[in-house]
Coordinates of N, CA and C in Angstrom, one line a residue:
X1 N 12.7 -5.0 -9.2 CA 11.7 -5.6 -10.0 C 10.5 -4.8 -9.9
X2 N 9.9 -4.4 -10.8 CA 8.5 -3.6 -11.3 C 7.3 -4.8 -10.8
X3 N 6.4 -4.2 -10.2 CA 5.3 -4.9 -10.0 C 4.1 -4.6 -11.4
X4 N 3.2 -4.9 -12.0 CA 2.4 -4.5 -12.7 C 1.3 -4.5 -12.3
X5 N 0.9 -2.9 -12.4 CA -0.3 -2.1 -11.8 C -1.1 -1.8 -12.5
X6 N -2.5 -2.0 -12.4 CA -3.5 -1.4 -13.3 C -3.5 0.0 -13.6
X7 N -3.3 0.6 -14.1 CA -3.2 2.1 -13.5 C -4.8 2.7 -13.7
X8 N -5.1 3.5 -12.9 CA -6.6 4.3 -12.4 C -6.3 5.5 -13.5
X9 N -7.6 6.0 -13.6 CA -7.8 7.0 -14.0 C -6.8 8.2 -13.1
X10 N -5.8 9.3 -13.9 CA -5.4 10.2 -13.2 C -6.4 11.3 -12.7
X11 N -5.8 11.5 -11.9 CA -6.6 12.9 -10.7 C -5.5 14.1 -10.8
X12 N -6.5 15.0 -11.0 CA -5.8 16.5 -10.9 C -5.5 16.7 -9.7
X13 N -4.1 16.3 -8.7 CA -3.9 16.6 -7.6 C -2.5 16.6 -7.8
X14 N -2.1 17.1 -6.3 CA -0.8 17.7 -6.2 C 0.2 16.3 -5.4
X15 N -1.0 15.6 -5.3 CA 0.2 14.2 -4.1 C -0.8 13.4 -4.2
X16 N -0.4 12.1 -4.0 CA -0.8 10.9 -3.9 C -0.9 10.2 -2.5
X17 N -2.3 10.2 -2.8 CA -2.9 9.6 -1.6 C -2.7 8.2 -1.5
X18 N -2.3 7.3 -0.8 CA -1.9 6.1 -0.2 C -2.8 5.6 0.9
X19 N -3.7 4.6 0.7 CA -4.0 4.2 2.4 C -4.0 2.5 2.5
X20 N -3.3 2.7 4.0 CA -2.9 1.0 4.4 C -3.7 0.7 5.1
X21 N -4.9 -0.7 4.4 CA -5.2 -0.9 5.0 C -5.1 -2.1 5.7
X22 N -5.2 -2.5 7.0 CA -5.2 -3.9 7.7 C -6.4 -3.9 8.5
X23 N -6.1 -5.5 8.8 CA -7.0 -5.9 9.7 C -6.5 -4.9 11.1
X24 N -7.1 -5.2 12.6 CA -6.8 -4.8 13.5 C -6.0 -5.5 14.2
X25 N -5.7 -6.5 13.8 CA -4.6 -7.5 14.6 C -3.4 -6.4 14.7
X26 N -3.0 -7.0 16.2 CA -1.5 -6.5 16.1 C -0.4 -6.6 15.3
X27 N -0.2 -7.6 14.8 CA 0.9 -8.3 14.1 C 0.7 -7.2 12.3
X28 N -0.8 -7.1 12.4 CA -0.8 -6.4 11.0 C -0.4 -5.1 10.9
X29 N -1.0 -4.7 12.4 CA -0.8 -3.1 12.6 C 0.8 -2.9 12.7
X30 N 1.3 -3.3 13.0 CA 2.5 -3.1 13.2 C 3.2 -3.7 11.8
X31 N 3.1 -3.8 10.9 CA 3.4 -4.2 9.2 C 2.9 -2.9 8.5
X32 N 1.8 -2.5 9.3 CA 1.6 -1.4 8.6 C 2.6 -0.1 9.1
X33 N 2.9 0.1 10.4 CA 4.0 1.6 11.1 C 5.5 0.7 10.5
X34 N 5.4 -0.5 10.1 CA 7.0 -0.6 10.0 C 7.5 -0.2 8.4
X35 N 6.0 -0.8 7.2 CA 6.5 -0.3 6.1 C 6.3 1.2 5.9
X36 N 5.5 1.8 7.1 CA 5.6 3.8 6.6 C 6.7 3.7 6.8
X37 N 7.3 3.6 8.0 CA 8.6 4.1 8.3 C 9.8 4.1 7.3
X38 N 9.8 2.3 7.0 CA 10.9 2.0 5.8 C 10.8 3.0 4.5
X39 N 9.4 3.7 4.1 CA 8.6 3.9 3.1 C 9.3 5.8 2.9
X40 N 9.7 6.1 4.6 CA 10.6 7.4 4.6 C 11.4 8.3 4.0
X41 N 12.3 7.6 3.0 CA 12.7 8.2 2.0 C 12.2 8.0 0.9
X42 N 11.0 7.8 0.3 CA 10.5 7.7 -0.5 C 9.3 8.7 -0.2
X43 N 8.9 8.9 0.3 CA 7.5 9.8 1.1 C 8.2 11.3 1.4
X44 N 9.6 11.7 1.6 CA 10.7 12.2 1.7 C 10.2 13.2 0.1
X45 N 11.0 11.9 -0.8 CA 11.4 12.5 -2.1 C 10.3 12.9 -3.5
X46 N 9.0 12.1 -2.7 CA 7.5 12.2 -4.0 C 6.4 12.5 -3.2
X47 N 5.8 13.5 -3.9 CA 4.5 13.8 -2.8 C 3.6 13.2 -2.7
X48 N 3.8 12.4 -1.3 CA 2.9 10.8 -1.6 C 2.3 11.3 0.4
X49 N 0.9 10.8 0.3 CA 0.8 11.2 1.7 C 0.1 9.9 2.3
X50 N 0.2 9.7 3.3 CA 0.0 7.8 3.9 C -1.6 8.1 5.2
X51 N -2.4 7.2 4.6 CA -3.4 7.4 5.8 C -3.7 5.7 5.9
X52 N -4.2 5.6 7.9 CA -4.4 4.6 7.6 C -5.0 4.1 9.1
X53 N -5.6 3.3 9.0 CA -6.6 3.5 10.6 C -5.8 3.1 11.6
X54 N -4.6 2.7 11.9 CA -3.6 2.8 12.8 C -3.4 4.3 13.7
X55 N -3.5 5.3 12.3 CA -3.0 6.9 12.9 C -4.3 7.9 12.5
X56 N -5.5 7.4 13.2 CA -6.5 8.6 13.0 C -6.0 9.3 13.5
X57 N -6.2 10.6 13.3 CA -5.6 11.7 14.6 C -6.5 12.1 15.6
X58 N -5.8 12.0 16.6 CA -6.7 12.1 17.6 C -8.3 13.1 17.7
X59 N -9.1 13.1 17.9 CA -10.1 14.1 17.9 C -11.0 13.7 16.3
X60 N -10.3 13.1 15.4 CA -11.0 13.1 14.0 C -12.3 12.3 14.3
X61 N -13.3 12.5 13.5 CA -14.3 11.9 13.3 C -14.2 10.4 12.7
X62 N -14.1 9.6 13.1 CA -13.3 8.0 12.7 C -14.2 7.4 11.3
X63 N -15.7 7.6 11.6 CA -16.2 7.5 10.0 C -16.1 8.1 9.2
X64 N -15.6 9.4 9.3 CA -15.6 10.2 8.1 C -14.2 9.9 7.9
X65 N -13.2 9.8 8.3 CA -11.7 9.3 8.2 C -11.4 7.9 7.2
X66 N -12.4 7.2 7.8 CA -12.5 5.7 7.0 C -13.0 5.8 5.9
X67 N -13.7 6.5 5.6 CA -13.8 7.3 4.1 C -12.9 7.6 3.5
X68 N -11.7 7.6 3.6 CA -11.1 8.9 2.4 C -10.4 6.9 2.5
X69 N -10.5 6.2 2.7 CA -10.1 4.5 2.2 C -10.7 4.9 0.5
X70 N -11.9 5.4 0.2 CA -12.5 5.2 -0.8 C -11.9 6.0 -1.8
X71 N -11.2 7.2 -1.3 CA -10.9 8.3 -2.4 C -9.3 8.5 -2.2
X72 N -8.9 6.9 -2.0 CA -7.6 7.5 -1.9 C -7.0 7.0 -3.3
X73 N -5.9 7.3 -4.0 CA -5.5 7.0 -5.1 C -4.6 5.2 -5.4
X74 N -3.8 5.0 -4.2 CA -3.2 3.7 -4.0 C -4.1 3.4 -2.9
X75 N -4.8 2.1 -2.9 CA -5.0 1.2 -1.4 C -3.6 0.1 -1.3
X76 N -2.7 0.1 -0.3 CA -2.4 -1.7 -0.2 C -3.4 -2.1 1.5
X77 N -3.6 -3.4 0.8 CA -4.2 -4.1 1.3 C -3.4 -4.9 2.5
X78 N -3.1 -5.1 3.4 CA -2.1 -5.7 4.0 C -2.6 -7.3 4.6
X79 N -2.4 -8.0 3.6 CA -3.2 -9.5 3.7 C -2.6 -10.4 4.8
X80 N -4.0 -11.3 5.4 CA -3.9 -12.0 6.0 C -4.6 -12.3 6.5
X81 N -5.0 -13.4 7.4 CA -6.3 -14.5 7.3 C -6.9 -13.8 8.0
X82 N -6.4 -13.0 8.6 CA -7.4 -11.7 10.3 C -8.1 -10.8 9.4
X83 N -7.5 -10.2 8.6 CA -8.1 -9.2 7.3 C -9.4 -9.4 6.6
X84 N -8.8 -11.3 6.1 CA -10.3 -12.3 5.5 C -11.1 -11.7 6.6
X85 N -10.4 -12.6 7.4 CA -11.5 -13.1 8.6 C -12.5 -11.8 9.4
X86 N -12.0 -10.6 9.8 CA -13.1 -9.6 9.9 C -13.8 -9.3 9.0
X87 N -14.9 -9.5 9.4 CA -16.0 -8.2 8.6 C -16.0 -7.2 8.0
X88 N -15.3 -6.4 9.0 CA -15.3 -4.9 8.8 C -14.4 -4.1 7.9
X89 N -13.1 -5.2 7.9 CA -12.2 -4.8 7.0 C -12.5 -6.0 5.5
X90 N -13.0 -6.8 5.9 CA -13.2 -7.8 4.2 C -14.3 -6.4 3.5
X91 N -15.4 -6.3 4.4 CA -16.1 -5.7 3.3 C -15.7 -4.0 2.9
X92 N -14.6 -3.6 3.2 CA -13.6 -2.3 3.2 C -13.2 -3.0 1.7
X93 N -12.5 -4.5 1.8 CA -11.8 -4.6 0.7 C -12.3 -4.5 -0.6
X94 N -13.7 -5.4 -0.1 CA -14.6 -5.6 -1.2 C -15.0 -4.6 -2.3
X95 N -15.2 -3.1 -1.2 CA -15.9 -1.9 -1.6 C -14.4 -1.4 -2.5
X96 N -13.6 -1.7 -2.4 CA -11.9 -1.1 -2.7 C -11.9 -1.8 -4.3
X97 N -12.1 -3.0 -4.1 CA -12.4 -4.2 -5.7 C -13.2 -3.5 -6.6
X98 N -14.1 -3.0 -6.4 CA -15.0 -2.7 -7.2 C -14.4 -0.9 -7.5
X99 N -13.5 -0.7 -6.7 CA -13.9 1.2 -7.4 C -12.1 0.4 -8.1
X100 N -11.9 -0.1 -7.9 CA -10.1 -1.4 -8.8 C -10.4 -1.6 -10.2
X101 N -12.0 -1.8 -10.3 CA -12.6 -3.0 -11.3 C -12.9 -1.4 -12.2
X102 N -13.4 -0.4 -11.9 CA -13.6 0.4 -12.4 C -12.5 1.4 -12.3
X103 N -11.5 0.7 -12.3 CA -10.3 2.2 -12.8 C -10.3 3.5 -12.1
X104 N -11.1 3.4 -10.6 CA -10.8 4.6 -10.2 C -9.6 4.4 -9.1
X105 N -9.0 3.3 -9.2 CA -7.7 3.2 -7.7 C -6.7 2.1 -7.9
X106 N -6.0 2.4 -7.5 CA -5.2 1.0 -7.8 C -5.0 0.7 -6.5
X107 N -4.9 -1.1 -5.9 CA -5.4 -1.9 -5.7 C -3.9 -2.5 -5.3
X108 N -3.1 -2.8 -4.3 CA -2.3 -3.6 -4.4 C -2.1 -4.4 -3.2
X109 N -1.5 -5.7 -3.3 CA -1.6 -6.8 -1.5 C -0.4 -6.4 -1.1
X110 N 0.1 -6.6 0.1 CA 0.8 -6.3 1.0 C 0.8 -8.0 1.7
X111 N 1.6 -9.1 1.2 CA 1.5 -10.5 2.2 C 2.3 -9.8 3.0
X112 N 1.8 -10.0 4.7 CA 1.9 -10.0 5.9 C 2.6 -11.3 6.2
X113 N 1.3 -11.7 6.4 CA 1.6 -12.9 7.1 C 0.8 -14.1 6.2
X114 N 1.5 -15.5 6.0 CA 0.9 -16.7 4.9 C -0.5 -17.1 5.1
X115 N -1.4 -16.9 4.2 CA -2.8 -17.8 3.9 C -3.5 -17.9 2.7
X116 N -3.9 -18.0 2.7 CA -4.7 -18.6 1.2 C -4.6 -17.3 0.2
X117 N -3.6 -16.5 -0.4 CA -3.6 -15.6 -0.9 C -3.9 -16.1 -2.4
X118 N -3.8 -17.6 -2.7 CA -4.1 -17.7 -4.0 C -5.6 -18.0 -4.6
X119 N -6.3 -17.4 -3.3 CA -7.6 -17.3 -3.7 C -8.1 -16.1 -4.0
X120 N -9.1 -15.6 -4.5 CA -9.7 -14.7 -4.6 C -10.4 -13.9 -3.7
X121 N -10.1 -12.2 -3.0 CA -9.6 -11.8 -4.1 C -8.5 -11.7 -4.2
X122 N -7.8 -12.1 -3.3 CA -6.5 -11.8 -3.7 C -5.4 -12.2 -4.5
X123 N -6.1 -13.3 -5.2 CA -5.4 -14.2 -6.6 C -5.4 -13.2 -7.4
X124 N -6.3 -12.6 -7.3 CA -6.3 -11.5 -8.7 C -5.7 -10.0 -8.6
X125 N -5.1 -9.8 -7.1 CA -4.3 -8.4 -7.0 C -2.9 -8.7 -7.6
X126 N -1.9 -7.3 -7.9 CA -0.7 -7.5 -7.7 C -0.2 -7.5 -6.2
X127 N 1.0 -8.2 -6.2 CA 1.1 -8.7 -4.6 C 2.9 -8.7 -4.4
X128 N 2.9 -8.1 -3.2 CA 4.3 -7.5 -2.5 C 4.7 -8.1 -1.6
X129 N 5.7 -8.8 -1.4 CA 6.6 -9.0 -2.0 C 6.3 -9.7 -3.5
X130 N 6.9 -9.5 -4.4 CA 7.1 -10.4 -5.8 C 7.4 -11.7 -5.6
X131 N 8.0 -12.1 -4.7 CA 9.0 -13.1 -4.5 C 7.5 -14.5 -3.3
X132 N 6.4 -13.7 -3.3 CA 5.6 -14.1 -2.5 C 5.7 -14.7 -1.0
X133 N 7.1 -14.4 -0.7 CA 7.5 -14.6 0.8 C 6.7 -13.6 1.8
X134 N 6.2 -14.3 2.7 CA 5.3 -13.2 3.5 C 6.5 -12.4 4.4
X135 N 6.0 -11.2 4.9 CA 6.9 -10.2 5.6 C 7.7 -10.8 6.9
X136 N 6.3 -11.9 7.8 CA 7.4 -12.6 8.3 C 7.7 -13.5 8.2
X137 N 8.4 -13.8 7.6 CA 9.0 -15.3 7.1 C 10.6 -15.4 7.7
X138 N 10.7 -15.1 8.7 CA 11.8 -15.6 8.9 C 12.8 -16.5 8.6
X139 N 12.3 -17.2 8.1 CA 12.9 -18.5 7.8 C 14.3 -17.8 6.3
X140 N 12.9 -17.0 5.7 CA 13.4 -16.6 4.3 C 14.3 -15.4 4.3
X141 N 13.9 -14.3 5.2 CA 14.7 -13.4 5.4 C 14.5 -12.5 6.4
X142 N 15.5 -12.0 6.5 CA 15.3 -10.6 8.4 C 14.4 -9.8 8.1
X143 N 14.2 -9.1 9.1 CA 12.9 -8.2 9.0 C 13.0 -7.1 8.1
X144 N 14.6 -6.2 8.3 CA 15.1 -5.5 7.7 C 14.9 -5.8 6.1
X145 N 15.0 -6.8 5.6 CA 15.6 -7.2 4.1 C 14.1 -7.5 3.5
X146 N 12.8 -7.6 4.3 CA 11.4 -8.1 4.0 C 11.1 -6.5 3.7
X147 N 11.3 -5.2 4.8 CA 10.3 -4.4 4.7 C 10.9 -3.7 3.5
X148 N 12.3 -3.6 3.3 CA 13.2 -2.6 2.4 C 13.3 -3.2 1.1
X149 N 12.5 -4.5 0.4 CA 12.1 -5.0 -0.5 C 11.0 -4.9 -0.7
X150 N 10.0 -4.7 -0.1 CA 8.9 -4.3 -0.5 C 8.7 -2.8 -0.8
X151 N 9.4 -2.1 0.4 CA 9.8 -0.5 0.0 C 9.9 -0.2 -1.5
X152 N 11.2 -0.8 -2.1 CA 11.5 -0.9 -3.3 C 11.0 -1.5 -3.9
X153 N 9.7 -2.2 -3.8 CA 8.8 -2.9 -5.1 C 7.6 -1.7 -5.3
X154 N 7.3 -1.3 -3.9 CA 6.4 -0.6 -4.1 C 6.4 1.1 -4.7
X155 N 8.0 1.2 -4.4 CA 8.2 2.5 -4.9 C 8.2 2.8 -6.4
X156 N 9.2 1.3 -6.9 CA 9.0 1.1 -8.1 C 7.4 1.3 -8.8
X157 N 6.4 0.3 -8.3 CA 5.1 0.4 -8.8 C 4.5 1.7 -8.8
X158 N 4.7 3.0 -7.6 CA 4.5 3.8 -7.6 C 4.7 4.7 -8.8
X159 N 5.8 5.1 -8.6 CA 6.6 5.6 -10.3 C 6.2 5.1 -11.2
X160 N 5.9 3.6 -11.8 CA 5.3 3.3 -13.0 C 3.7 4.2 -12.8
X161 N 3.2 3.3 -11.8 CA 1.5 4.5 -12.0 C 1.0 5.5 -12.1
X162 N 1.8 6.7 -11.4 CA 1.4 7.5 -11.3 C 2.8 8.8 -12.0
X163 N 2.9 8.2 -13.2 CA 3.8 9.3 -13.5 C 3.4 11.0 -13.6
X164 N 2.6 11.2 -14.0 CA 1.8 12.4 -13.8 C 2.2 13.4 -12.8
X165 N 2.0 12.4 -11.7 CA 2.3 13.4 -10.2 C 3.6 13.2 -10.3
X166 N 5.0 12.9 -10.5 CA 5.8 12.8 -10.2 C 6.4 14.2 -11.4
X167 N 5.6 14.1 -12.9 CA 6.1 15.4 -14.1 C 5.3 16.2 -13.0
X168 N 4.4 16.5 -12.6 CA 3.7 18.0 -12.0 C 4.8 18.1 -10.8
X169 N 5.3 17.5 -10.1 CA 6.1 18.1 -9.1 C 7.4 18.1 -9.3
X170 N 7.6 17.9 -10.6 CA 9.3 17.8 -10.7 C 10.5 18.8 -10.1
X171 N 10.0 20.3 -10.3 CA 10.6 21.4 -9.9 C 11.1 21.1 -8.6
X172 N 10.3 20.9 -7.5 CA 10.6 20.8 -6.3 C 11.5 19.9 -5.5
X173 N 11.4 18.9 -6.8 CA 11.7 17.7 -6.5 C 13.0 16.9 -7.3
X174 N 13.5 17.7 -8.1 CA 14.1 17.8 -9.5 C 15.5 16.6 -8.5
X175 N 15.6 17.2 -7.7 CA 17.5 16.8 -7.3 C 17.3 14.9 -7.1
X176 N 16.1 15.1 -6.1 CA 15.9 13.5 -5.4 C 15.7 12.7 -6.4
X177 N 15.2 13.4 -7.5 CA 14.5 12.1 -8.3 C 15.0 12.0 -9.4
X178 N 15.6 12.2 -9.6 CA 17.2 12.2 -10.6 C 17.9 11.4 -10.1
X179 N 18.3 11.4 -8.6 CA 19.1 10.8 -8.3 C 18.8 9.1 -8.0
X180 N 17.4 8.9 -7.6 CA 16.8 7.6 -7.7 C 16.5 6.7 -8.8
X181 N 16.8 7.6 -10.2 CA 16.6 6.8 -11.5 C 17.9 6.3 -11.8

C-alpha cells in the first residue's frame, strides 16, 4: 500500500537525503537503528543516504550535523509522547512543518510507540504504519512484521516522491530496480 506524500520541490542531486528523527528515549533510538537496518535493501538498491542523531560520527561538530535535519530531502519523524514531550526535538519538528508547509521536504510520522497522534501535528502528517498500529504493538504483530511493513510502505512512498532521483540513477541501478517493480 502507497502512502500519500506531498511531494517537495525536486533538488538537483545525486541521492536522497533521509533523516530520522526521534526523541532521545531509548525505546525511540532504537526504532530508529532497527528501521535503517530493515531499510538495507532498499538503501542497497536507490541512492538514498540516512542521517540521524543516533549516528553523529564521532568527532563531527553536533550543531552543524543537526542542521543538515533542515536540508534534508525526506524527514520521518519517529512519534511519540517523549518526542512531544522534549523541547528540543518538538521544536526540530516544528522548524521541519514549516519548510513541509512550504514544499521544500517531505514530512512523514514514523508511530513508534501509541499517543495522541490524532492531534496536531501529527493529525496532519502521512503516517507509518498505514494500518496505524504502533511499531510496538505487540499484541498486533512481531517485531519483524512491524519494521518490514513499514520498510515497504516507506519504500513505496519513496518511489512515488522522488522519481527524479530514481530516472537520474537508473544506469547504475538498472538491474535492482526492475526487479523491485
Amino acid at each position: 500500500m502507497t502512502t500519500p506524500v506531498d511531494a517537495a520541490s525536486p533538488k538537483q542531486k545525486d541521492k536522497i537525503d533521509i533523516y530520522f528523527l526521534s526523541s532521545p528515549d531509548p525505546q525511540d533510538v532504537e526504532a530508529c537503528q532497527r528501521l535503517h537496518k530493515f531499510l538495507a535493501p532498499v538503501i542497497k538498491n536507490l541512492p538514498i543516504e540516512i542521517y540521524s542523531d543516533y549516528s553523529i560520527p564521532a568527532g563531527a561538530d553536533i550543531p552543524t550535523y543537526k542542521e543538515m535535519l533542515y536540508h534534508a530531502d525526506i524527514v520521518l519523524a519517529f512519534g511519540s509522547s517523549d518526542l512531544i514531550d522534549n523541547e528540543e526535538t518538538y521544536s526540530r519538528v516544528q522548524k521541519v512543518i514549516l519548510k513541509r508547509n512550504n514544499n521544500e521536504i517531505i514530512l512523514m510520522a514514523i508511530l513508534v510507540r501509541n499517543f495522541l497522534f490524532d492531534e496536531p501535528p501529527f493529525s496532519l502528517l502521512p503516517l507509518l504504519p498505514t494500518n496505524h498500529q504502533p511499531l510496538n504493538n505487540r499484541k498486533f504483530w512481531d517485531i519483524d512484521e512491524a519494521y518490514t511493513t513499514v520498510g515497504k510502505e516507506l519504500r513505496d512512498a519513496i518511489k512515488q516522491s522522488c522519481p527524479y532521483y530514481l530516472m537520474a540513477n537508473r544506469g547504475e541501478n538498472d538491474n535492482q530496480y526492475d526487479k523491485n517493480n
